[in-house]
Coordinates of C-alpha atoms and ligand atoms in Angstrom, one line a residue:
M157 CA 53.7 145.1 81.8
C158 CA 54.6 141.5 81.9
G159 CA 52.4 138.9 83.6
I160 CA 53.5 136.4 86.2
V161 CA 51.6 133.3 87.1
G162 CA 52.7 130.4 89.4
Y163 CA 51.0 127.4 90.7
V164 CA 51.7 124.6 93.1
G165 CA 49.0 121.9 93.9
S166 CA 47.9 118.5 92.8
R167 CA 46.8 119.3 89.2
Q168 CA 49.0 119.7 86.1
A169 CA 50.6 123.1 86.4
A170 CA 51.2 124.0 82.7
P171 CA 47.5 124.4 81.6
I172 CA 46.8 126.5 84.8
V173 CA 49.8 128.7 84.2
V174 CA 49.0 129.2 80.5
N175 CA 45.4 130.0 81.3
G176 CA 46.5 132.6 83.9
L177 CA 48.9 134.1 81.4
N178 CA 46.1 134.4 78.9
R179 CA 44.1 136.3 81.4
L180 CA 46.9 138.8 81.7
A181 CA 47.5 139.1 77.9
Y182 CA 45.6 142.4 78.0
R183 CA 48.7 144.0 79.6
G184 CA 50.7 143.4 76.4
Y185 CA 53.6 141.0 75.8
D186 CA 55.9 139.9 73.0
S187 CA 56.9 136.4 74.1
A188 CA 56.0 133.9 76.8
G189 CA 57.5 131.0 78.6
L190 CA 57.0 128.6 81.5
A191 CA 59.0 126.2 83.7
V192 CA 57.5 123.1 85.4
I193 CA 59.1 120.7 87.8
G194 CA 58.0 117.1 87.5
E195 CA 59.3 113.6 87.6
Q196 CA 61.4 114.4 84.6
G197 CA 63.1 117.2 86.4
L198 CA 62.9 120.8 85.3
A199 CA 61.3 121.5 81.9
L200 CA 61.4 124.9 80.2
R201 CA 59.3 126.0 77.2
R202 CA 59.5 129.4 75.7
S203 CA 58.4 131.0 72.5
V204 CA 58.3 134.4 70.8
G205 CA 55.0 135.9 69.8
K206 CA 51.5 135.1 70.9
L207 CA 50.6 132.7 73.7
E208 CA 49.1 130.4 71.0
N209 CA 52.7 129.7 70.0
L210 CA 53.6 128.6 73.5
S211 CA 50.4 126.4 73.7
R212 CA 51.3 124.8 70.3
L213 CA 54.8 124.1 71.6
L214 CA 53.4 122.5 74.7
E215 CA 51.1 120.3 72.6
S216 CA 54.0 119.0 70.6
N217 CA 56.4 118.9 73.4
P218 CA 54.3 118.6 76.7
V219 CA 55.6 119.1 80.2
F220 CA 54.2 117.4 83.3
G221 CA 54.4 118.4 86.9
S222 CA 52.2 120.1 89.5
I223 CA 54.5 123.0 90.2
G224 CA 55.2 125.7 87.7
I225 CA 55.8 129.3 86.9
G226 CA 55.1 131.3 83.7
H227 CA 55.6 134.7 82.3
T228 CA 54.6 136.9 79.5
R229 CA 57.5 139.1 78.6
W230 CA 57.4 142.6 77.2
A231 CA 61.0 143.5 76.5
T232 CA 62.9 146.1 78.5
H233 CA 66.4 144.7 78.2
G234 CA 67.4 142.8 75.1
S235 CA 65.5 142.1 71.9
V236 CA 62.5 139.8 71.5
T237 CA 64.1 136.4 71.1
E238 CA 63.5 133.0 72.6
T239 CA 66.7 133.3 74.6
N240 CA 65.6 136.5 76.2
T241 CA 62.1 135.1 77.1
H242 CA 61.6 134.3 80.7
P243 CA 62.0 132.1 82.7
H244 CA 65.8 132.5 82.9
I245 CA 68.1 129.8 84.2
D246 CA 71.4 129.6 86.0
C247 CA 74.5 127.9 84.7
A248 CA 73.5 124.4 85.9
G249 CA 70.0 124.7 84.7
Q250 CA 68.6 124.1 88.2
V251 CA 67.3 127.6 89.1
V252 CA 64.6 129.4 87.1
V253 CA 63.6 133.0 87.6
I254 CA 61.0 135.3 86.3
Q255 CA 60.9 139.0 87.0
N256 CA 58.9 142.1 86.5
G257 CA 60.6 145.4 86.8
I258 CA 64.1 146.7 86.1
V259 CA 67.3 145.6 87.7
E260 CA 69.0 149.0 87.5
N261 CA 72.5 147.7 88.4
Y262 CA 72.4 144.5 86.3
L263 CA 75.4 145.5 84.2
E264 CA 77.7 145.7 87.3
L265 CA 76.2 142.5 88.7
K266 CA 76.6 140.7 85.4
Q267 CA 80.3 141.7 85.1
A268 CA 81.0 140.5 88.6
L269 CA 79.2 137.2 88.0
V270 CA 81.0 136.6 84.7
A271 CA 84.3 137.3 86.5
E272 CA 83.3 134.6 89.0
G273 CA 82.8 132.1 86.1
H274 CA 79.1 132.3 85.4
T275 CA 78.0 132.0 81.8
F276 CA 75.1 134.1 80.6
R277 CA 72.8 133.1 77.9
S278 CA 70.5 136.1 77.5
Q279 CA 70.8 139.9 77.2
T280 CA 68.3 140.5 80.0
D281 CA 68.6 142.1 83.4
T282 CA 66.7 139.2 84.9
E283 CA 69.2 136.5 84.3
V284 CA 71.6 138.0 86.9
I285 CA 69.0 136.9 89.6
A286 CA 69.2 133.3 88.5
H287 CA 73.0 133.3 88.8
L288 CA 72.9 135.0 92.1
V289 CA 70.5 132.5 93.5
E290 CA 72.6 129.7 92.1
K291 CA 75.7 131.2 93.8
Y292 CA 74.0 131.3 97.2
L293 CA 72.4 127.9 96.9
C294 CA 75.9 126.5 96.1
G295 CA 77.1 128.2 99.2
G296 CA 74.7 126.2 101.3
A297 CA 71.8 128.5 101.7
D298 CA 68.2 127.2 101.4
L299 CA 66.1 128.6 98.5
A300 CA 64.3 131.3 100.5
T301 CA 67.6 132.5 102.0
A302 CA 69.4 132.4 98.6
V303 CA 66.6 134.5 97.1
R304 CA 66.9 136.9 100.0
H305 CA 70.6 137.3 99.6
A306 CA 70.3 137.7 95.8
L307 CA 67.6 140.4 96.2
A308 CA 69.7 142.3 98.7
L309 CA 72.1 143.1 95.9
L310 CA 69.5 144.4 93.4
R311 CA 68.8 148.1 92.9
G312 CA 65.4 148.8 91.4
A313 CA 61.8 147.7 91.9
N314 CA 61.1 144.1 91.1
A315 CA 58.6 141.3 91.5
V316 CA 60.6 138.0 91.4
V317 CA 59.4 134.4 91.3
V318 CA 61.9 131.5 91.6
L319 CA 61.8 127.7 91.3
A320 CA 64.8 125.4 92.0
T321 CA 65.1 121.7 91.3
R322 CA 66.6 121.1 94.7
Y323 CA 63.3 122.4 96.2
P324 CA 60.7 120.7 94.0
D325 CA 57.8 121.6 96.2
Q326 CA 58.4 125.3 96.7
I327 CA 57.8 128.6 94.8
V328 CA 59.5 131.6 96.3
A329 CA 58.0 134.9 95.4
A330 CA 59.2 138.3 96.4
R331 CA 58.6 142.0 95.9
L332 CA 61.1 144.7 96.1
G333 CA 59.8 148.3 95.8
N334 CA 56.6 149.3 94.1
A335 CA 57.0 148.5 90.4
G336 CA 54.9 145.4 90.2
G337 CA 52.5 143.5 92.4
V338 CA 52.8 140.0 93.8
T339 CA 49.5 138.5 94.8
V340 CA 49.2 135.0 96.4
G341 CA 45.9 133.2 95.9
L342 CA 45.0 130.6 98.5
G343 CA 43.2 127.4 97.7
D344 CA 42.7 124.0 99.3
G345 CA 45.9 122.1 98.9
E346 CA 46.9 124.4 96.0
I347 CA 48.2 127.9 95.8
W348 CA 48.8 130.5 93.1
V349 CA 51.0 133.5 92.7
A350 CA 50.4 136.2 90.1
S351 CA 51.3 139.7 89.2
D352 CA 47.6 140.6 88.8
L353 CA 44.3 139.5 90.2
P354 CA 42.7 138.4 86.9
A355 CA 45.1 135.5 86.7
I356 CA 43.9 134.1 90.1
L357 CA 40.2 135.2 90.6
E358 CA 38.7 132.3 88.7
H359 CA 40.3 129.9 91.2
T360 CA 40.1 131.7 94.5
Q361 CA 38.9 135.0 96.0
R362 CA 41.1 134.6 99.1
V363 CA 44.3 136.5 98.4
V364 CA 47.3 138.0 100.1
F365 CA 49.1 141.0 98.7
L366 CA 52.8 141.2 99.2
E367 CA 54.2 144.7 100.1
D368 CA 57.6 146.2 99.4
R369 CA 60.4 143.9 100.7
E370 CA 58.2 141.0 101.5
M371 CA 58.4 137.4 100.3
A372 CA 56.3 134.3 100.3
V373 CA 57.4 130.6 100.3
L374 CA 54.6 128.7 98.7
S375 CA 53.9 125.0 98.9
R376 CA 50.9 122.6 98.7
D377 CA 50.5 123.1 102.5
G378 CA 50.1 126.9 102.2
A379 CA 52.3 130.0 102.3
Q380 CA 54.8 131.3 104.7
Y381 CA 55.6 135.0 104.7
L382 CA 58.7 136.8 105.7
R383 CA 60.4 140.1 105.3
L384 CA 63.5 140.3 103.1
D385 CA 65.6 140.6 106.3
G386 CA 64.4 137.1 107.2
T387 CA 61.9 137.9 109.9
P388 CA 58.7 136.0 109.8
L389 CA 55.5 137.9 108.9
A390 CA 51.8 137.4 109.5
K391 CA 49.8 138.5 106.5
K392 CA 46.1 139.4 106.3
I393 CA 44.0 137.3 104.0
E394 CA 41.7 139.5 101.9
T395 CA 38.6 138.4 100.1
I396 CA 38.0 139.9 96.7
A397 CA 34.5 140.5 95.5
W398 CA 33.3 138.7 92.3
D399 CA 31.7 141.9 90.9
P400 CA 33.8 142.5 87.8
V401 CA 34.1 146.3 88.4
A402 CA 35.2 145.7 92.0
A403 CA 37.6 143.1 90.8
A404 CA 39.1 145.5 88.2
R405 CA 39.6 148.1 91.0
G406 CA 41.4 145.4 93.0
R407 CA 42.4 146.6 96.4
Y408 CA 41.7 150.3 95.6
K409 CA 38.5 152.3 96.4
H410 CA 38.6 154.3 93.2
F411 CA 40.1 153.8 89.7
M412 CA 41.9 157.1 90.0
Q413 CA 43.6 155.8 93.2
K414 CA 44.5 152.5 91.4
E415 CA 45.8 154.4 88.4
I416 CA 48.0 156.7 90.6
Y417 CA 49.5 153.6 92.2
E418 CA 50.0 151.8 88.9
Q419 CA 52.5 154.5 87.7
P420 CA 55.7 152.6 88.5
R421 CA 54.5 149.9 86.2
S422 CA 53.0 152.0 83.5
L423 CA 56.2 153.9 83.2
I424 CA 58.2 150.7 82.7
D425 CA 55.6 149.8 80.0
A426 CA 56.2 153.1 78.3
L427 CA 59.8 152.4 77.8
R428 CA 59.5 148.7 76.9
G429 CA 61.1 147.6 73.7
R430 CA 62.3 151.2 73.1
V431 CA 65.6 151.4 74.9
D432 CA 68.8 149.5 74.3
F433 CA 70.6 150.1 77.6
E434 CA 73.8 148.5 76.5
A435 CA 74.2 150.6 73.3
A436 CA 72.6 153.6 75.1
E437 CA 70.1 154.1 72.2
V438 CA 66.5 154.8 71.9
R439 CA 64.7 152.7 69.2
L440 CA 61.4 154.0 68.1
E441 CA 60.7 151.3 65.5
G442 CA 57.9 151.7 63.1
L443 CA 58.2 155.5 62.8
P444 CA 58.0 156.3 59.2
F445 CA 60.4 159.3 59.3
H446 CA 63.8 159.0 57.6
P447 CA 66.8 160.1 59.7
D448 CA 67.5 162.9 57.1
Q449 CA 64.0 164.1 57.6
L450 CA 64.5 164.3 61.4
R451 CA 67.8 166.0 60.9
G452 CA 66.2 168.6 58.7
L453 CA 63.3 169.4 61.0
G454 CA 62.7 173.0 61.6
R455 CA 60.2 173.0 64.4
I456 CA 57.8 170.8 66.3
H457 CA 54.2 172.0 66.9
T458 CA 52.6 170.1 69.8
V459 CA 48.9 170.0 69.9
A460 CA 46.8 168.6 72.7
C461 CA 44.0 169.3 75.2
G462 CA 43.7 169.2 79.0
T463 CA 46.2 167.2 80.9
A464 CA 47.8 166.1 77.6
W465 CA 48.5 169.8 76.8
H466 CA 50.4 170.1 80.1
A467 CA 52.4 167.0 79.1
G468 CA 53.1 168.8 75.8
L469 CA 54.4 171.9 77.7
L470 CA 56.8 169.6 79.6
G471 CA 57.9 167.8 76.5
K472 CA 58.9 171.2 75.0
Y473 CA 61.6 171.5 77.7
M474 CA 62.8 167.9 77.0
I475 CA 62.9 168.2 73.2
E476 CA 64.4 171.7 73.2
S477 CA 67.0 170.8 75.7
L478 CA 68.0 167.4 74.3
A479 CA 67.4 167.7 70.6
R480 CA 67.9 171.5 70.3
L481 CA 64.7 171.7 68.2
P482 CA 62.2 174.5 68.9
V483 CA 58.8 173.4 70.1
E484 CA 55.6 175.3 70.1
V485 CA 52.7 174.0 72.2
D486 CA 49.1 174.7 71.3
Y487 CA 45.7 173.7 72.6
G488 CA 44.1 171.7 69.8
S489 CA 41.1 174.1 69.9
E490 CA 43.3 177.1 69.4
F491 CA 45.7 175.7 66.8
R492 CA 42.9 174.6 64.5
Y493 CA 41.4 178.1 64.2
R494 CA 44.5 180.3 64.2
D495 CA 45.8 179.6 60.8
P496 CA 49.2 178.4 62.2
L497 CA 52.4 179.0 60.2
I498 CA 53.6 175.5 59.4
Q499 CA 56.5 174.8 57.2
A500 CA 57.0 171.6 55.1
N501 CA 60.0 170.6 57.4
D502 CA 57.9 171.0 60.6
L503 CA 56.4 168.1 62.5
V504 CA 53.1 168.2 64.3
L505 CA 53.1 166.1 67.5
A506 CA 49.6 165.3 68.8
I507 CA 49.3 164.0 72.4
S508 CA 46.1 162.3 73.6
Q509 CA 45.2 159.6 76.1
S510 CA 42.0 158.7 74.3
G511 CA 43.1 159.5 70.8
E512 CA 39.5 160.7 70.2
T513 CA 39.5 164.3 71.4
V514 CA 37.9 166.2 68.7
D515 CA 40.0 169.4 68.9
T516 CA 43.2 167.4 68.9
L517 CA 42.0 165.5 65.8
A518 CA 41.0 168.7 64.1
A519 CA 44.4 170.2 64.8
M520 CA 46.0 167.1 63.2
E521 CA 43.8 167.5 60.1
E522 CA 44.8 171.1 59.9
A523 CA 48.5 170.1 60.0
R524 CA 47.8 167.6 57.2
R525 CA 46.1 170.2 55.1
K526 CA 49.2 172.3 55.5
G527 CA 51.4 169.5 54.4
A528 CA 53.2 168.8 57.7
P529 CA 53.9 165.2 58.8
T530 CA 52.2 164.1 62.0
L531 CA 53.3 162.0 64.9
A532 CA 50.8 161.0 67.7
I533 CA 51.6 160.0 71.3
V534 CA 48.5 158.1 72.2
N535 CA 47.3 155.6 74.8
A536 CA 44.2 154.0 73.2
V537 CA 45.3 151.5 70.6
G538 CA 43.7 151.9 67.2
S539 CA 42.0 155.2 68.2
Q540 CA 41.4 157.9 65.6
A541 CA 44.5 159.9 66.4
A542 CA 46.6 156.7 66.0
R543 CA 45.0 156.0 62.6
L544 CA 45.2 159.6 61.4
A545 CA 48.9 160.1 62.3
D546 CA 51.8 159.2 60.0
G547 CA 53.6 157.7 63.0
V548 CA 52.5 156.6 66.5
I549 CA 54.2 156.2 69.8
Y550 CA 51.8 154.2 72.1
L551 CA 51.9 154.8 75.8
H552 CA 51.0 151.2 76.7
A553 CA 49.6 152.6 80.0
G554 CA 46.6 150.2 79.9
P555 CA 43.0 151.5 80.2
E556 CA 42.6 154.7 82.2
I557 CA 39.2 154.7 83.7
G558 CA 39.3 157.6 86.1
V559 CA 38.2 160.8 84.2
A560 CA 41.1 162.7 85.8
S561 CA 44.2 161.6 83.9
T562 CA 47.1 160.4 86.1
K563 CA 49.1 157.5 84.7
A564 CA 48.6 158.6 81.1
F565 CA 50.1 161.9 82.0
T566 CA 53.3 160.6 83.4
S567 CA 53.6 158.1 80.5
M568 CA 53.2 161.0 78.1
L569 CA 56.3 162.5 79.8
V570 CA 58.3 159.4 79.4
A571 CA 57.3 159.0 75.8
Q572 CA 58.4 162.6 75.1
Y573 CA 61.7 162.0 77.0
L574 CA 62.3 159.0 74.7
L575 CA 61.4 161.0 71.7
A576 CA 63.7 163.8 72.7
I577 CA 66.6 161.4 73.1
Y578 CA 65.8 159.7 69.9
L579 CA 65.8 163.1 68.1
G580 CA 69.0 164.0 69.9
Q581 CA 70.7 160.8 68.9
T582 CA 69.6 161.2 65.3
R583 CA 70.4 164.9 65.0
G584 CA 73.7 164.4 66.7
T585 CA 73.0 166.7 69.7
L586 CA 73.5 163.9 72.2
G587 CA 76.7 161.9 72.5
L588 CA 77.0 158.4 73.8
A589 CA 78.0 159.3 77.4
E590 CA 75.2 161.8 77.7
R591 CA 72.6 159.2 76.3
R592 CA 73.9 156.6 78.8
R593 CA 73.4 159.1 81.6
L594 CA 69.9 160.1 80.5
L595 CA 68.8 156.5 80.0
Q596 CA 70.2 155.4 83.3
Q597 CA 68.1 158.1 84.9
L598 CA 65.1 156.8 83.0
A599 CA 65.8 153.2 84.3
E600 CA 65.8 154.6 87.9
L601 CA 62.6 156.5 87.5
P602 CA 60.0 153.8 88.1
N603 CA 61.6 152.8 91.4
L604 CA 61.7 156.4 92.5
V605 CA 58.0 156.8 91.6
G606 CA 57.4 153.7 93.7
Q607 CA 59.2 155.2 96.6
V608 CA 57.1 158.4 96.4
L609 CA 54.0 156.3 96.3
A610 CA 55.1 153.9 99.0
D611 CA 52.6 155.8 101.2
D612 CA 50.5 158.9 100.8
G613 CA 53.0 161.0 102.8
P614 CA 51.4 164.1 104.4
C615 CA 48.7 164.3 101.6
P616 CA 45.8 162.9 103.6
E617 CA 46.6 165.2 106.6
L618 CA 46.9 168.2 104.3
A619 CA 43.6 167.3 102.6
E620 CA 41.9 167.0 106.0
R621 CA 43.2 170.4 107.0
Y622 CA 42.5 172.3 103.8
Q623 CA 39.5 170.5 102.3
H624 CA 37.2 173.5 103.0
C625 CA 39.2 176.1 101.3
R626 CA 37.6 177.8 98.3
D627 CA 40.7 178.5 96.3
F628 CA 44.2 177.1 95.8
L629 CA 47.2 178.6 93.9
F630 CA 49.8 176.4 92.4
L631 CA 53.2 177.9 91.6
G632 CA 56.2 176.6 89.7
R633 CA 59.0 177.9 87.5
G634 CA 60.7 176.5 84.4
I635 CA 59.9 172.8 83.9
N636 CA 57.8 172.8 87.1
Y637 CA 55.5 175.5 85.9
P638 CA 53.4 173.0 83.8
V639 CA 53.5 170.7 86.9
A640 CA 51.8 173.6 88.8
L641 CA 49.2 173.8 86.0
E642 CA 48.5 170.1 86.2
G643 CA 48.3 170.1 90.0
A644 CA 45.7 172.9 89.8
L645 CA 43.7 171.1 87.1
K646 CA 43.7 167.8 89.1
L647 CA 42.3 169.6 92.2
K648 CA 39.6 171.6 90.4
E649 CA 38.4 168.7 88.2
I650 CA 37.7 166.3 91.0
S651 CA 37.2 168.4 94.1
Y652 CA 35.4 171.4 92.5
I653 CA 37.7 173.8 94.4
H654 CA 38.8 176.7 92.3
A655 CA 42.5 176.3 91.6
E656 CA 45.0 178.2 89.4
G657 CA 48.4 177.2 88.2
Y658 CA 50.8 180.1 87.7
P659 CA 54.4 180.6 86.7
A660 CA 55.8 181.7 90.1
G661 CA 57.5 184.8 88.6
E662 CA 54.1 186.1 87.4
M663 CA 52.6 185.9 90.9
K664 CA 53.4 189.6 91.5
H665 CA 51.5 190.6 88.4
G666 CA 48.1 189.6 89.8
P667 CA 47.6 186.5 92.0
I668 CA 49.5 188.1 94.8
A669 CA 46.4 190.3 95.5
L670 CA 44.5 187.1 96.4
I671 CA 46.9 185.8 99.0
D672 CA 45.6 185.3 102.5
A673 CA 45.5 182.5 105.1
Q674 CA 42.4 181.0 103.4
M675 CA 44.1 180.3 100.1
P676 CA 46.8 177.6 100.3
V677 CA 49.7 178.1 97.9
V678 CA 51.3 174.9 96.6
A679 CA 54.9 175.7 95.5
I680 CA 56.9 173.2 93.5
V681 CA 60.5 173.7 94.3
G682 CA 63.2 171.8 92.3
R683 CA 66.9 171.6 93.0
D684 CA 67.5 173.5 89.9
H685 CA 68.7 176.9 88.6
V686 CA 65.4 178.6 89.6
R687 CA 65.3 177.2 93.2
E688 CA 66.5 180.5 94.7
K689 CA 63.7 182.3 92.8
M690 CA 61.1 179.9 94.1
L691 CA 62.4 180.5 97.6
S692 CA 61.8 184.2 97.2
N693 CA 58.3 183.6 95.9
I694 CA 57.6 181.5 99.0
E695 CA 58.8 184.4 101.1
Q696 CA 56.6 186.8 99.3
V697 CA 53.6 184.6 100.0
K698 CA 54.6 184.2 103.7
A699 CA 55.1 188.0 104.0
R700 CA 51.4 188.4 103.1
G701 CA 50.1 186.0 105.6
G702 CA 49.7 183.1 103.1
V703 CA 50.0 179.4 103.7
V704 CA 52.7 177.5 101.7
I705 CA 52.7 173.8 101.0
A706 CA 56.0 173.1 99.3
V707 CA 56.6 170.0 97.1
A708 CA 60.4 169.8 97.4
D709 CA 63.4 167.7 98.2
G710 CA 62.8 166.5 101.8
E711 CA 66.4 167.3 102.6
D712 CA 66.1 170.9 101.6
A713 CA 66.4 172.7 105.0
E714 CA 65.8 176.1 103.5
V715 CA 62.5 175.1 102.0
A716 CA 61.5 173.4 105.3
A717 CA 62.3 176.6 107.2
K718 CA 60.2 178.8 105.0
A719 CA 57.2 176.7 104.1
D720 CA 54.3 175.7 106.4
H721 CA 54.4 172.2 105.1
V722 CA 56.8 170.2 103.0
V723 CA 55.7 167.2 100.8
P724 CA 59.0 165.5 100.3
V725 CA 60.0 164.1 96.9
P726 CA 63.5 162.7 96.1
Q727 CA 65.9 165.0 94.3
F728 CA 66.3 163.9 90.7
S729 CA 67.4 164.9 87.2
P730 CA 65.6 168.2 86.3
L731 CA 64.0 166.8 83.1
L732 CA 62.4 163.9 84.9
A733 CA 61.8 165.5 88.3
P734 CA 58.3 166.6 87.1
V735 CA 57.2 163.0 87.0
L736 CA 58.0 162.7 90.7
N737 CA 56.7 166.2 91.6
V738 CA 53.2 165.6 90.1
L739 CA 52.6 162.5 92.2
P740 CA 51.8 164.3 95.5
L741 CA 49.6 166.7 93.6
Q742 CA 47.6 163.8 92.2
L743 CA 47.4 162.4 95.7
L744 CA 46.4 165.7 97.3
A745 CA 43.6 166.2 94.8
Y746 CA 42.4 162.7 95.4
H747 CA 42.3 162.9 99.1
V748 CA 40.6 166.3 99.1
A749 CA 38.0 165.0 96.7
V750 CA 37.3 161.9 98.8
R751 CA 36.9 164.1 101.9
R752 CA 34.5 166.4 100.1
G753 CA 32.4 163.4 99.1
C754 CA 33.0 164.0 95.4
D755 CA 32.6 161.4 92.7
V756 CA 36.3 160.9 92.2
D757 CA 36.2 158.7 89.1
Q758 CA 33.4 160.5 87.3
P759 CA 33.4 164.2 88.3
R760 CA 30.4 166.2 87.3
N761 CA 30.2 167.7 83.8
L762 CA 33.5 166.1 82.7
A763 CA 34.0 163.4 80.1
K764 CA 36.9 161.0 79.7
S765 CA 36.9 161.5 76.0
V766 CA 35.7 164.8 74.6
T767 CA 34.2 164.2 71.2
V768 CA 32.4 167.6 70.9
E769 CA 34.0 171.0 70.2
Ligands
G6P1052 C1 39.2 165.6 78.9 C2 39.6 164.7 80.0 C3 41.0 165.1 80.5 C4 42.0 165.0 79.3 C5 41.5 165.8 78.1 C6 42.2 165.4 76.8 O1 39.0 166.9 79.3 O2 38.7 164.9 81.1 O3 41.5 164.2 81.5 O4 43.2 165.4 79.6 O5 40.1 165.5 77.8 O6 42.0 164.1 76.5 P1 42.9 163.2 75.7 O7 42.2 161.9 75.6 O8 43.0 163.8 74.3 O9 44.2 163.1 76.3

């Protein structure tokens, strides 16, 4: 994810901003820039590549002023060029904007602004914000109001920071949705704003976190907070501990909780640099496979363990449906010993968060021995799986500390969705219009994830009520069956409650014998072709005195009438709906484990990276 740092005070802003950006470099970036307002007016410096390049540029061409904002970009829209690097400016060069997130409707906004006479310089979604702010400033609004009006037009989840020459003492920072944080750091006569705490903590431990649809107007005298509708807001100042572990957890009690909430961001990071939204194409650069080889593929064998195996099961639906290519999914530990039938035109896809899971690695070696090319979807950069594979798609989810995998899982789904579209476009199974539709849905996903995670919904209450149960059953059909498996795994690994995931159609062949009021049944109901079947399964559970917790579209009255509880999730495209459906299951497991006093981040007997057979 990109990093944002802003400063206003009495010192020179540029070194403080660059230093803060360096502290956020761990999040990954491909270019960096800053804007400073000083006596010379507005100065902008941007450069592609490492932050050293920006520092060198500043040495040879310094900027002076005590108010500035900077950004490390990791491309979502538009290639890695200096012109696409943030900050972005308006036509007159008087407004500068940096943004984290995705402006989902930027194409429409851009067209309208161009028609009104605005000239765009970059290919980014962010630049529309600079022109919108310019438009409202020209219309007579003050900076905070202009930003509010501009943000009212955006669809998506965004963190936005703005400077304008007409307001040389103000930084306006705002947050829309849940894709990226905005944290204000309070000092004495100086103030910081950043996307992440590490950029601020060396200066101050007194911070304010902006929530969805809140903004801050920062000046040397302090900060004023308001809602995006313009009403003033009193914000609580929080003091962050210096302990590095506590600092890394930020405002969360556990790493797992933090990682659940990071998902809108980690999903954006998974698609960075890989989608050309204007051409509606997926670009998986660096893969060593020739298009002819991909066109000639006979089959994909996915190998993985644990949560990654569930991700592989979901990827099968995506790849088979979009690229019309058969996919077999195996546990690494089974594949390696079953003498699998692999043809020379097959591809072995290994999925692993750590890239160190011994059974997955052994399965990759088995594939090698049999002459099949390998592709790895991996989170840990430079891990063994990444080194062993012919090609790698990194998740870019950042470190996952909680043993129970959450953000890596959903990133694995996005990575496979991209792979499926990439294969589909190469193999000619997906036309332009279809790709445009699929990629637009992907662009909307992080914001929807943020909406589901806006609060914990009924999960804490459900956890309170059912924490003492000894067993849970999770049911799903079709693409939601692996979601049921993952929900059961999450609960059992961190709360030590026995839980099983089952394809709902198989319930009558065994698990139905277990149903009683003491075993909650979690049913995942999509708005898809198997919805009716899931409704009948819910009825079968109810007819036997069972308790049903349905994860379903909150508007679905039939589900609400049949189930005991509904955990609402927005209705979405069937292939991406699992990303939304798994979120309440992660939260439910988390809240149950907390109530049972379990060690959420380090559950007993489990390891984050399993390097033994
Ligand atoms: C362990 C972890 C799981 C993980 C599995 C596979 O069991 O506890 O969370 O899903 O290993 O790990 P990998 O790093 O290969 O994804």
